[in-house]
GROMACS .gro file of C-alpha atoms in nm:
model
  430
    1MET     CA    1  -1.829 -12.245   0.856
    2ALA     CA    2  -2.128 -12.467   0.913
    3LEU     CA    3  -2.334 -12.559   0.608
    4SER     CA    4  -2.686 -12.472   0.606
    5VAL     CA    5  -2.945 -12.736   0.615
    6SER     CA    6  -3.307 -12.688   0.477
    7CYS     CA    7  -3.582 -12.925   0.479
    8SER     CA    8  -3.927 -12.874   0.342
    9SER     CA    9  -4.164 -12.913   0.640
   10SER     CA   10  -4.451 -13.009   0.391
   11SER     CA   11  -4.237 -13.286   0.243
   12VAL     CA   12  -4.153 -13.405   0.595
   13PHE     CA   13  -4.527 -13.454   0.678
   14ARG     CA   14  -4.610 -13.592   0.328
   15GLN     CA   15  -4.356 -13.877   0.412
   16ILE     CA   16  -4.485 -13.933   0.762
   17ARG     CA   17  -4.849 -13.968   0.649
   18ARG     CA   18  -4.731 -14.258   0.432
   19ASP     CA   19  -4.612 -14.436   0.757
   20LYS     CA   20  -4.871 -14.545   1.001
   21LYS     CA   21  -4.617 -14.618   1.272
   22LYS     CA   22  -4.474 -14.267   1.239
   23ILE     CA   23  -4.836 -14.123   1.253
   24ASP     CA   24  -4.888 -14.300   1.585
   25GLN     CA   25  -4.548 -14.181   1.713
   26TRP     CA   26  -4.627 -13.824   1.628
   27ARG     CA   27  -4.950 -13.854   1.810
   28ASP     CA   28  -4.748 -13.965   2.104
   29VAL     CA   29  -4.522 -13.646   2.079
   30GLN     CA   30  -4.826 -13.435   2.065
   31ALA     CA   31  -5.003 -13.597   2.356
   32LEU     CA   32  -4.693 -13.571   2.582
   33VAL     CA   33  -4.666 -13.180   2.510
   34GLU     CA   34  -5.043 -13.153   2.611
   35ARG     CA   35  -5.024 -13.396   2.884
   36VAL     CA   36  -4.749 -13.207   3.088
   37GLY     CA   37  -4.891 -12.865   3.037
   38VAL     CA   38  -4.652 -12.692   2.803
   39PRO     CA   39  -4.761 -12.342   2.752
   40SER     CA   40  -4.957 -12.270   2.428
   41ILE     CA   41  -4.904 -11.969   2.208
   42ALA     CA   42  -5.091 -11.756   2.469
   43GLY     CA   43  -4.779 -11.735   2.706
   44THR     CA   44  -4.478 -11.503   2.652
   45PRO     CA   45  -4.112 -11.529   2.731
   46LEU     CA   46  -4.157 -11.197   2.923
   47GLU     CA   47  -4.432 -11.336   3.140
   48SER     CA   48  -4.189 -11.608   3.220
   49LEU     CA   49  -3.929 -11.366   3.321
   50ARG     CA   50  -4.164 -11.195   3.570
   51LYS     CA   51  -4.289 -11.530   3.735
   52GLY     CA   52  -3.946 -11.677   3.766
   53VAL     CA   53  -4.003 -11.958   3.530
   54TRP     CA   54  -3.785 -11.856   3.239
   55VAL     CA   55  -3.571 -12.119   3.076
   56LYS     CA   56  -3.314 -12.058   2.820
   57LEU     CA   57  -3.128 -12.329   2.605
   58ILE     CA   58  -2.760 -12.243   2.546
   59CYS     CA   59  -2.649 -12.403   2.222
   60GLY     CA   60  -2.304 -12.263   2.263
   61ALA     CA   61  -2.149 -11.941   2.135
   62SER     CA   62  -1.893 -12.149   1.960
   63PHE     CA   63  -2.102 -12.458   1.873
   64GLU     CA   64  -2.164 -12.455   1.502
   65ASP     CA   65  -2.294 -12.807   1.407
   66VAL     CA   66  -2.589 -12.679   1.216
   67VAL     CA   67  -2.771 -13.019   1.228
   68ASP     CA   68  -2.738 -13.062   1.591
   69VAL     CA   69  -2.829 -12.702   1.658
   70ARG     CA   70  -3.152 -12.740   1.449
   71ASN     CA   71  -3.237 -13.066   1.631
   72LEU     CA   72  -3.184 -12.916   1.974
   73SER     CA   73  -3.389 -12.618   1.890
   74LEU     CA   74  -3.686 -12.839   1.763
   75VAL     CA   75  -3.677 -13.062   2.070
   76TYR     CA   76  -3.635 -12.767   2.345
   77THR     CA   77  -3.901 -12.567   2.148
   78LEU     CA   78  -4.146 -12.852   2.223
   79ALA     CA   79  -4.034 -12.862   2.566
   80GLY     CA   80  -4.144 -12.491   2.615
   81VAL     CA   81  -3.811 -12.296   2.657
   82ASP     CA   82  -3.831 -11.920   2.622
   83CYS     CA   83  -3.520 -11.843   2.460
   84ILE     CA   84  -3.251 -12.028   2.237
   85ASP     CA   85  -2.895 -11.882   2.265
   86CYS     CA   86  -2.672 -11.954   1.968
   87ALA     CA   87  -2.356 -11.854   1.784
   88ALA     CA   88  -2.366 -11.534   1.607
   89ASP     CA   89  -2.341 -11.692   1.258
   90GLU     CA   90  -2.619 -11.678   0.986
   91SER     CA   91  -2.631 -12.031   0.914
   92ILE     CA   92  -2.675 -12.122   1.282
   93VAL     CA   93  -2.934 -11.862   1.339
   94GLY     CA   94  -3.113 -12.007   1.036
   95ALA     CA   95  -3.093 -12.366   1.190
   96VAL     CA   96  -3.254 -12.250   1.512
   97ARG     CA   97  -3.537 -12.080   1.324
   98GLU     CA   98  -3.595 -12.384   1.111
   99GLY     CA   99  -3.594 -12.615   1.429
  100ILE     CA  100  -3.852 -12.375   1.568
  101GLU     CA  101  -4.072 -12.387   1.284
  102ILE     CA  102  -4.091 -12.749   1.256
  103ALA     CA  103  -4.169 -12.787   1.630
  104ARG     CA  104  -4.448 -12.555   1.580
  105GLN     CA  105  -4.596 -12.736   1.293
  106ILE     CA  106  -4.590 -13.057   1.511
  107VAL     CA  107  -4.752 -12.875   1.805
  108PRO     CA  108  -4.909 -12.519   1.790
  109ILE     CA  109  -4.682 -12.371   2.041
  110ARG     CA  110  -4.537 -12.026   2.100
  111SER     CA  111  -4.202 -11.940   1.944
  112PRO     CA  112  -3.904 -11.897   2.188
  113TRP     CA  113  -3.681 -11.592   2.144
  114VAL     CA  114  -3.376 -11.631   1.924
  115MET     CA  115  -3.068 -11.493   2.099
  116ILE     CA  116  -2.703 -11.446   1.960
  117SER     CA  117  -2.397 -11.445   2.197
  118VAL     CA  118  -2.117 -11.192   2.155
  119ASN     CA  119  -1.813 -11.096   2.354
  120ASP     CA  120  -1.636 -10.766   2.414
  121ASP     CA  121  -1.285 -10.925   2.458
  122GLU     CA  122  -1.148 -11.264   2.474
  123ASP     CA  123  -1.390 -11.514   2.656
  124LEU     CA  124  -1.371 -11.880   2.742
  125HIS     CA  125  -1.704 -11.933   2.559
  126PHE     CA  126  -1.558 -11.800   2.237
  127ARG     CA  127  -1.281 -12.047   2.166
  128LYS     CA  128  -1.200 -12.362   1.989
  129ALA     CA  129  -0.955 -12.645   2.035
  130ASP     CA  130  -0.661 -12.691   1.792
  131ILE     CA  131  -0.371 -12.955   1.790
  132HIS     CA  132  -0.016 -12.851   1.765
  133VAL     CA  133   0.215 -13.088   1.562
  134LEU     CA  134   0.586 -13.093   1.586
  135ILE     CA  135   0.745 -13.004   1.263
  136ALA     CA  136   1.116 -13.014   1.215
  137GLY     CA  137   1.188 -12.979   1.577
  138GLY     CA  138   0.961 -12.691   1.627
  139ARG     CA  139   0.598 -12.580   1.642
  140GLY     CA  140   0.385 -12.552   1.338
  141ILE     CA  141   0.361 -12.210   1.165
  142ILE     CA  142   0.068 -12.008   1.328
  143SER     CA  143  -0.150 -11.854   1.052
  144VAL     CA  144  -0.488 -11.674   1.058
  145ARG     CA  145  -0.759 -11.868   0.872
  146VAL     CA  146  -1.089 -11.722   0.775
  147LEU     CA  147  -1.365 -11.944   0.915
  148SER     CA  148  -1.627 -11.751   0.761
  149CYS     CA  149  -1.680 -11.414   0.610
  150PHE     CA  150  -1.725 -11.264   0.955
  151TYR     CA  151  -1.477 -11.350   1.204
  152TYR     CA  152  -1.114 -11.491   1.244
  153ILE     CA  153  -0.951 -11.776   1.440
  154CYS     CA  154  -0.585 -11.834   1.492
  155PHE     CA  155  -0.504 -12.199   1.373
  156LEU     CA  156  -0.171 -12.388   1.306
  157GLU     CA  157  -0.123 -12.398   0.942
  158GLU     CA  158   0.007 -12.761   0.929
  159PHE     CA  159  -0.176 -13.047   1.098
  160ASN     CA  160  -0.200 -13.397   1.031
  161ALA     CA  161  -0.381 -13.610   1.298
  162GLU     CA  162  -0.174 -13.917   1.181
  163ASP     CA  163   0.137 -13.724   1.338
  164CYS     CA  164   0.009 -13.799   1.690
  165PRO     CA  165   0.208 -14.076   1.849
  166PRO     CA  166   0.065 -14.408   1.761
  167ASP     CA  167   0.102 -14.535   2.122
  168CYS     CA  168  -0.102 -14.249   2.230
  169SER     CA  169  -0.436 -14.356   2.406
  170ARG     CA  170  -0.614 -14.049   2.267
  171PRO     CA  171  -0.782 -13.937   2.594
  172CYS     CA  172  -0.877 -13.610   2.416
  173GLU     CA  173  -1.156 -13.808   2.201
  174THR     CA  174  -1.285 -13.973   2.521
  175VAL     CA  175  -1.313 -13.659   2.726
  176CYS     CA  176  -1.468 -13.436   2.465
  177PRO     CA  177  -1.837 -13.403   2.554
  178ALA     CA  178  -1.918 -13.275   2.215
  179ASN     CA  179  -1.754 -13.566   2.020
  180ALA     CA  180  -1.553 -13.284   1.860
  181ILE     CA  181  -1.231 -13.474   1.830
  182SER     CA  182  -1.164 -13.760   1.596
  183LEU     CA  183  -0.827 -13.832   1.478
  184ARG     CA  184  -0.979 -14.057   1.204
  185LYS     CA  185  -1.146 -13.745   1.077
  186GLY     CA  186  -0.841 -13.523   1.102
  187GLY     CA  187  -0.850 -13.408   1.456
  188VAL     CA  188  -1.062 -13.132   1.583
  189ILE     CA  189  -1.410 -13.104   1.421
  190THR     CA  190  -1.429 -12.740   1.424
  191GLU     CA  191  -1.803 -12.689   1.399
  192ARG     CA  192  -1.864 -12.921   1.695
  193CYS     CA  193  -1.612 -12.781   1.936
  194TYR     CA  194  -1.745 -12.526   2.175
  195GLY     CA  195  -1.431 -12.471   2.374
  196CYS     CA  196  -1.502 -12.637   2.698
  197GLY     CA  197  -1.124 -12.697   2.737
  198ARG     CA  198  -1.136 -13.052   2.885
  199CYS     CA  199  -0.902 -13.170   2.622
  200LEU     CA  200  -0.639 -12.938   2.725
  201PRO     CA  201  -0.516 -13.098   3.048
  202VAL     CA  202  -0.545 -13.454   2.930
  203CYS     CA  203  -0.326 -13.448   2.623
  204PRO     CA  204  -0.022 -13.637   2.721
  205TYR     CA  205   0.188 -13.457   2.469
  206ASP     CA  206   0.069 -13.119   2.524
  207ARG     CA  207  -0.030 -13.073   2.152
  208ILE     CA  208  -0.376 -12.893   2.210
  209ARG     CA  209  -0.418 -12.532   2.224
  210ALA     CA  210  -0.724 -12.307   2.274
  211ASN     CA  211  -0.779 -12.030   2.011
  212ASN     CA  212  -0.982 -11.737   2.119
  213TYR     CA  213  -1.166 -11.493   1.882
  214VAL     CA  214  -1.394 -11.190   1.878
  215ARG     CA  215  -1.692 -11.154   1.659
  216SER     CA  216  -1.687 -10.842   1.445
  217ALA     CA  217  -1.934 -10.560   1.499
  218SER     CA  218  -2.053 -10.583   1.139
  219THR     CA  219  -2.154 -10.954   1.164
  220ILE     CA  220  -2.337 -10.875   1.488
  221THR     CA  221  -2.545 -10.576   1.357
  222GLN     CA  222  -2.636 -10.756   1.040
  223LEU     CA  223  -2.771 -11.033   1.237
  224LEU     CA  224  -2.956 -10.815   1.479
  225ARG     CA  225  -3.158 -10.663   1.170
  226HIS     CA  226  -3.293 -11.003   1.072
  227ASN     CA  227  -3.457 -11.277   1.271
  228VAL     CA  228  -3.288 -11.228   1.607
  229ASP     CA  229  -3.478 -11.125   1.900
  230ALA     CA  230  -3.216 -11.091   2.169
  231ILE     CA  231  -2.856 -11.045   2.233
  232GLU     CA  232  -2.615 -11.147   2.523
  233ILE     CA  233  -2.295 -10.977   2.566
  234HIS     CA  234  -2.016 -11.185   2.748
  235THR     CA  235  -1.773 -10.972   2.946
  236SER     CA  236  -1.504 -10.994   3.197
  237ALA     CA  237  -1.659 -10.668   3.340
  238ARG     CA  238  -1.308 -10.550   3.435
  239ASP     CA  239  -1.278 -10.320   3.140
  240VAL     CA  240  -1.601 -10.093   3.069
  241ASP     CA  241  -1.427  -9.919   2.790
  242LEU     CA  242  -1.436 -10.254   2.594
  243PHE     CA  243  -1.800 -10.290   2.684
  244LYS     CA  244  -1.859  -9.935   2.580
  245GLU     CA  245  -1.689  -9.980   2.248
  246LEU     CA  246  -1.893 -10.293   2.157
  247TRP     CA  247  -2.225 -10.114   2.268
  248SER     CA  248  -2.147  -9.813   2.053
  249ASN     CA  249  -2.073 -10.042   1.760
  250LEU     CA  250  -2.407 -10.205   1.784
  251GLY     CA  251  -2.579  -9.868   1.733
  252GLU     CA  252  -2.935  -9.839   1.658
  253CYS     CA  253  -2.978 -10.223   1.621
  254VAL     CA  254  -3.049 -10.279   1.989
  255GLY     CA  255  -3.376 -10.073   1.939
  256ARG     CA  256  -3.509 -10.379   1.749
  257LEU     CA  257  -3.471 -10.633   2.027
  258ASN     CA  258  -3.688 -10.778   2.286
  259LEU     CA  259  -3.397 -10.836   2.545
  260VAL     CA  260  -3.044 -10.736   2.608
  261ALA     CA  261  -2.853 -10.976   2.831
  262VAL     CA  262  -2.508 -10.924   2.988
  263SER     CA  263  -2.319 -11.240   3.112
  264LEU     CA  264  -2.069 -11.166   3.379
  265PRO     CA  265  -1.858 -11.365   3.635
  266ASP     CA  266  -1.844 -11.311   4.013
  267LEU     CA  267  -1.608 -11.027   4.076
  268GLY     CA  268  -1.655 -11.030   4.436
  269ASP     CA  269  -1.736 -10.693   4.606
  270SER     CA  270  -1.696 -10.521   4.274
  271THR     CA  271  -1.960 -10.704   4.095
  272VAL     CA  272  -2.241 -10.448   4.151
  273PHE     CA  273  -2.023 -10.145   4.085
  274SER     CA  274  -1.926 -10.313   3.744
  275MET     CA  275  -2.303 -10.382   3.670
  276ASN     CA  276  -2.392 -10.039   3.737
  277MET     CA  277  -2.106  -9.889   3.511
  278MET     CA  278  -2.225 -10.125   3.239
  279TYR     CA  279  -2.597 -10.022   3.281
  280SER     CA  280  -2.487  -9.650   3.271
  281VAL     CA  281  -2.361  -9.720   2.916
  282MET     CA  282  -2.658  -9.914   2.807
  283GLN     CA  283  -2.946  -9.708   2.983
  284PRO     CA  284  -2.962  -9.410   2.742
  285TYR     CA  285  -3.016  -9.637   2.437
  286LEU     CA  286  -3.216  -9.932   2.602
  287GLN     CA  287  -3.568  -9.967   2.462
  288CYS     CA  288  -3.626 -10.317   2.584
  289CYS     CA  289  -3.604 -10.521   2.897
  290ASN     CA  290  -3.255 -10.619   3.024
  291LEU     CA  291  -3.118 -10.928   3.193
  292TRP     CA  292  -2.801 -11.007   3.399
  293GLN     CA  293  -2.663 -11.363   3.357
  294VAL     CA  294  -2.474 -11.454   3.673
  295THR     CA  295  -2.224 -11.731   3.588
  296SER     CA  296  -2.013 -11.932   3.824
  297THR     CA  297  -1.641 -11.907   3.808
  298THR     CA  298  -1.422 -12.125   3.604
  299HIS     CA  299  -1.212 -12.443   3.717
  300LEU     CA  300  -0.880 -12.370   3.854
  301ASP     CA  301  -0.738 -12.486   3.512
  302GLY     CA  302  -0.932 -12.217   3.331
  303ARG     CA  303  -1.216 -12.425   3.195
  304PRO     CA  304  -1.560 -12.283   3.225
  305MET     CA  305  -1.799 -12.457   3.466
  306SER     CA  306  -2.048 -12.691   3.282
  307GLY     CA  307  -2.346 -12.883   3.444
  308ASP     CA  308  -2.274 -13.209   3.269
  309ILE     CA  309  -1.977 -13.280   3.498
  310GLY     CA  310  -2.170 -13.360   3.809
  311LYS     CA  311  -2.411 -13.266   4.073
  312GLY     CA  312  -2.171 -13.018   4.260
  313ALA     CA  313  -2.128 -12.813   3.952
  314THR     CA  314  -2.423 -12.591   4.015
  315LYS     CA  315  -2.327 -12.482   4.364
  316GLU     CA  316  -2.116 -12.175   4.275
  317ALA     CA  317  -2.387 -12.038   4.054
  318ILE     CA  318  -2.642 -12.059   4.314
  319ALA     CA  319  -2.422 -11.918   4.576
  320PHE     CA  320  -2.336 -11.616   4.339
  321ALA     CA  321  -2.695 -11.553   4.281
  322ALA     CA  322  -2.781 -11.585   4.657
  323ARG     CA  323  -2.509 -11.305   4.735
  324LEU     CA  324  -2.612 -11.091   4.452
  325THR     CA  325  -2.982 -11.093   4.535
  326ALA     CA  326  -2.888 -10.995   4.888
  327VAL     CA  327  -2.707 -10.671   4.790
  328GLU     CA  328  -2.857 -10.340   4.752
  329GLY     CA  329  -2.802 -10.087   4.465
  330ARG     CA  330  -2.811 -10.347   4.203
  331PRO     CA  331  -2.907 -10.187   3.860
  332HIS     CA  332  -3.244 -10.260   3.690
  333GLY     CA  333  -3.282 -10.584   3.517
  334PHE     CA  334  -3.388 -10.947   3.544
  335LEU     CA  335  -3.152 -11.199   3.708
  336GLN     CA  336  -3.082 -11.531   3.544
  337VAL     CA  337  -2.859 -11.827   3.684
  338ALA     CA  338  -2.609 -11.987   3.456
  339GLY     CA  339  -2.281 -12.171   3.460
  340GLY     CA  340  -2.281 -12.542   3.595
  341THR     CA  341  -2.655 -12.566   3.582
  342ASN     CA  342  -2.817 -12.921   3.559
  343SER     CA  343  -3.101 -13.117   3.704
  344HIS     CA  344  -3.007 -13.031   4.049
  345THR     CA  345  -3.012 -12.659   4.014
  346ILE     CA  346  -3.382 -12.601   4.081
  347GLY     CA  347  -3.352 -12.807   4.392
  348LYS     CA  348  -3.075 -12.596   4.505
  349LEU     CA  349  -3.278 -12.261   4.439
  350LYS     CA  350  -3.551 -12.399   4.639
  351GLN     CA  351  -3.331 -12.481   4.929
  352VAL     CA  352  -3.207 -12.115   4.950
  353GLY     CA  353  -3.553 -12.001   4.905
  354LEU     CA  354  -3.487 -11.818   4.576
  355PHE     CA  355  -3.736 -12.020   4.352
  356ARG     CA  356  -4.010 -11.793   4.236
  357LYS     CA  357  -3.957 -11.573   4.535
  358MET     CA  358  -4.132 -11.234   4.442
  359GLN     CA  359  -4.028 -10.888   4.499
  360THR     CA  360  -4.200 -10.543   4.433
  361VAL     CA  361  -3.943 -10.338   4.220
  362GLY     CA  362  -4.132 -10.024   4.204
  363SER     CA  363  -4.472  -9.880   4.306
  364LEU     CA  364  -4.594  -9.870   3.949
  365GLU     CA  365  -4.454 -10.209   3.850
  366GLU     CA  366  -4.616 -10.557   3.919
  367PRO     CA  367  -4.417 -10.796   4.143
  368ARG     CA  368  -4.140 -10.996   3.970
  369SER     CA  369  -3.921 -11.301   4.082
  370LEU     CA  370  -3.596 -11.231   4.231
  371ILE     CA  371  -3.426 -11.493   4.017
  372SER     CA  372  -3.609 -11.487   3.665
  373GLY     CA  373  -3.490 -11.831   3.544
  374ILE     CA  374  -3.224 -12.061   3.450
  375ALA     CA  375  -2.995 -12.104   3.142
  376TYR     CA  376  -2.904 -12.469   3.063
  377GLY     CA  377  -2.604 -12.539   2.840
  378GLY     CA  378  -2.388 -12.843   2.847
  379TYR     CA  379  -2.600 -13.053   3.052
  380ALA     CA  380  -2.913 -12.974   2.821
  381ARG     CA  381  -2.696 -13.064   2.516
  382LYS     CA  382  -2.573 -13.379   2.686
  383ILE     CA  383  -2.898 -13.543   2.767
  384VAL     CA  384  -3.067 -13.487   2.435
  385GLY     CA  385  -2.740 -13.541   2.259
  386ARG     CA  386  -2.730 -13.889   2.368
  387VAL     CA  387  -3.048 -13.943   2.162
  388LEU     CA  388  -2.914 -13.750   1.850
  389HIS     CA  389  -2.601 -13.955   1.869
  390LYS     CA  390  -2.822 -14.270   1.777
  391MET     CA  391  -2.923 -14.117   1.462
  392ARG     CA  392  -2.559 -14.043   1.323
  393GLY     CA  393  -2.472 -14.287   1.065
  394LYS     CA  394  -2.817 -14.327   0.938
  395ARG     CA  395  -2.891 -14.256   0.568
  396GLY     CA  396  -2.906 -13.893   0.480
  397THR     CA  397  -2.917 -13.600   0.707
  398PRO     CA  398  -3.026 -13.704   1.057
  399LEU     CA  399  -3.325 -13.464   1.100
  400ILE     CA  400  -3.495 -13.570   1.418
  401GLU     CA  401  -3.829 -13.508   1.291
  402ASN     CA  402  -3.781 -13.806   1.051
  403TYR     CA  403  -3.720 -14.040   1.344
  404PRO     CA  404  -4.045 -13.976   1.570
  405GLU     CA  405  -3.930 -14.252   1.822
  406CYS     CA  406  -3.611 -14.050   1.882
  407LEU     CA  407  -3.782 -13.737   1.904
  408PHE     CA  408  -4.021 -13.878   2.168
  409GLU     CA  409  -3.722 -13.988   2.371
  410ALA     CA  410  -3.531 -13.672   2.335
  411LEU     CA  411  -3.848 -13.480   2.435
  412GLN     CA  412  -3.875 -13.672   2.744
  413GLU     CA  413  -3.508 -13.591   2.853
  414ALA     CA  414  -3.587 -13.227   2.755
  415LEU     CA  415  -3.917 -13.212   2.970
  416ALA     CA  416  -3.744 -13.374   3.280
  417LEU     CA  417  -3.485 -13.081   3.283
  418VAL     CA  418  -3.730 -12.786   3.189
  419GLY     CA  419  -4.046 -12.928   3.353
  420PRO     CA  420  -3.941 -12.850   3.724
  421VAL     CA  421  -3.865 -12.486   3.644
  422LYS     CA  422  -4.184 -12.462   3.428
  423CYS     CA  423  -4.404 -12.645   3.711
  424TYR     CA  424  -4.520 -12.888   3.441
  425LYS     CA  425  -4.736 -13.187   3.527
  426PHE     CA  426  -4.550 -13.487   3.648
  427PRO     CA  427  -4.482 -13.770   3.579
  428ILE     CA  428  -4.405 -13.705   3.203
  429SER     CA  429  -4.497 -14.064   3.125
  430GLU     CA  430  -4.796 -14.260   3.199
   0.00000   0.00000   0.00000
C-alpha cells in the first residue's frame, strides 16, 4: 500500500520566499500559465465536455506511487486538465487532492474533477507484475497477500530477485516505462507497476506473471462519499450481469457524483447494443452526466494499447471513435477517446473531421461536440516522468514544488500535450 505524503503548503512557500532564485522561477511558472491562456476558475469541466476540449489525465488504475501521483496531479492541474483519474485507494486520492491544492496556491486556477477507476471483472488495467522463481524444481507457492485493507492480489509467496540467473541481461528493467522493476530493490516495485505488460514477453526465463484483481464494492463506496467527483467503470461489456452487480453495489453513492464514465473496448457490431444495455442499468439512478470512454483494442499479446510506444498507437482509438459517431441509436452520454493517445491524437481527430464537430442532441439542449475530449495516460506520464526522474535521489521527498526549475520544465511538457486540445496560445515559450 502506498504511504501517504503530506506537505504543509505554507511551509513550502515560506521556504521559497527565502530563496530569490526560486521566487523568480515561481514567477516564470505563473507567467507561463497566464501567457498560454489556461482557463481560470471561471471555466468548468462540464463546459469542456460540451465544447469538445475536455482533457483527462490517467494516473493509472494500478499506479500507486503516491509521490509521482501527487507531482503529476500538480503539473497537469496547472496545465488545465479537467479530470484526474486515479486508483481507488484512499492514499492515492489524497495525493491527487494535495497536488491540486498546491497547484491552486501557485496559480488561482479551477480544480479538476477527481475520478477513481474500478472494474466489474478482470481487466488489463487492474493488474501488476510479479516474478516467479523456480523452487525445488517447481514453481513458488501461490498465496493471497493483502495489499491494503481494501482489495487482494495473488502473489507468489517466495521471491528473491537474486535467484534470477546472473547471466540474464534483465530486459524487464529496460522495457518497463514506469521504472517499476529493479532487481537491486527486490524485483517488482508494486506501487509503481501499472500493469502495462511489456515485461511479460521479454523475460528470457518466463519468470514474470500478471496478477489481476477486482476492487471491493465497500472500498469504492467509501471513497465515493469523500473527495471524489467522478467514477469510471472498466468493463469488457460482454456480461451485463457483472456490470449490473457492480452498479447495484455502488448504491446511492452515485448520486453524489458529477460524472459517471464507462470504459469499454471495440466489440464490433455489438458495441452499441452493449452500451444500450449498460445505460438501461444506469439510467434509473443516474443523476449526473455520463460519458463513454472508447478505447482501442489491445496488442496481440494481450497488452493494453499505450500512447508512449509510438505515433501509430493512436490510430485504432480514432478509428473506433469515428465508427461509433457514425452509428445511430447510441445511448445518451459524452464520448471520449482513450487508449494509445499521444501528441498525434489531436491531429488525427482533425484529419477525420471530429475535433470540436458540434451536434444538436435534442431540441431543448444546446449543441455539443461529437467527441468531447481525450484521455491521456502512458504518454502523459512519460513526458512529465522524464522530469520527475531527475528529482529522484535528491535529499528528502522529491516534491516538485520544491524544485521550481523542474516544475517549469514539466509544465512546458504538459502544456505541449494539453494545449492543442484546449486551443491555448502558442508557442508556449518566448
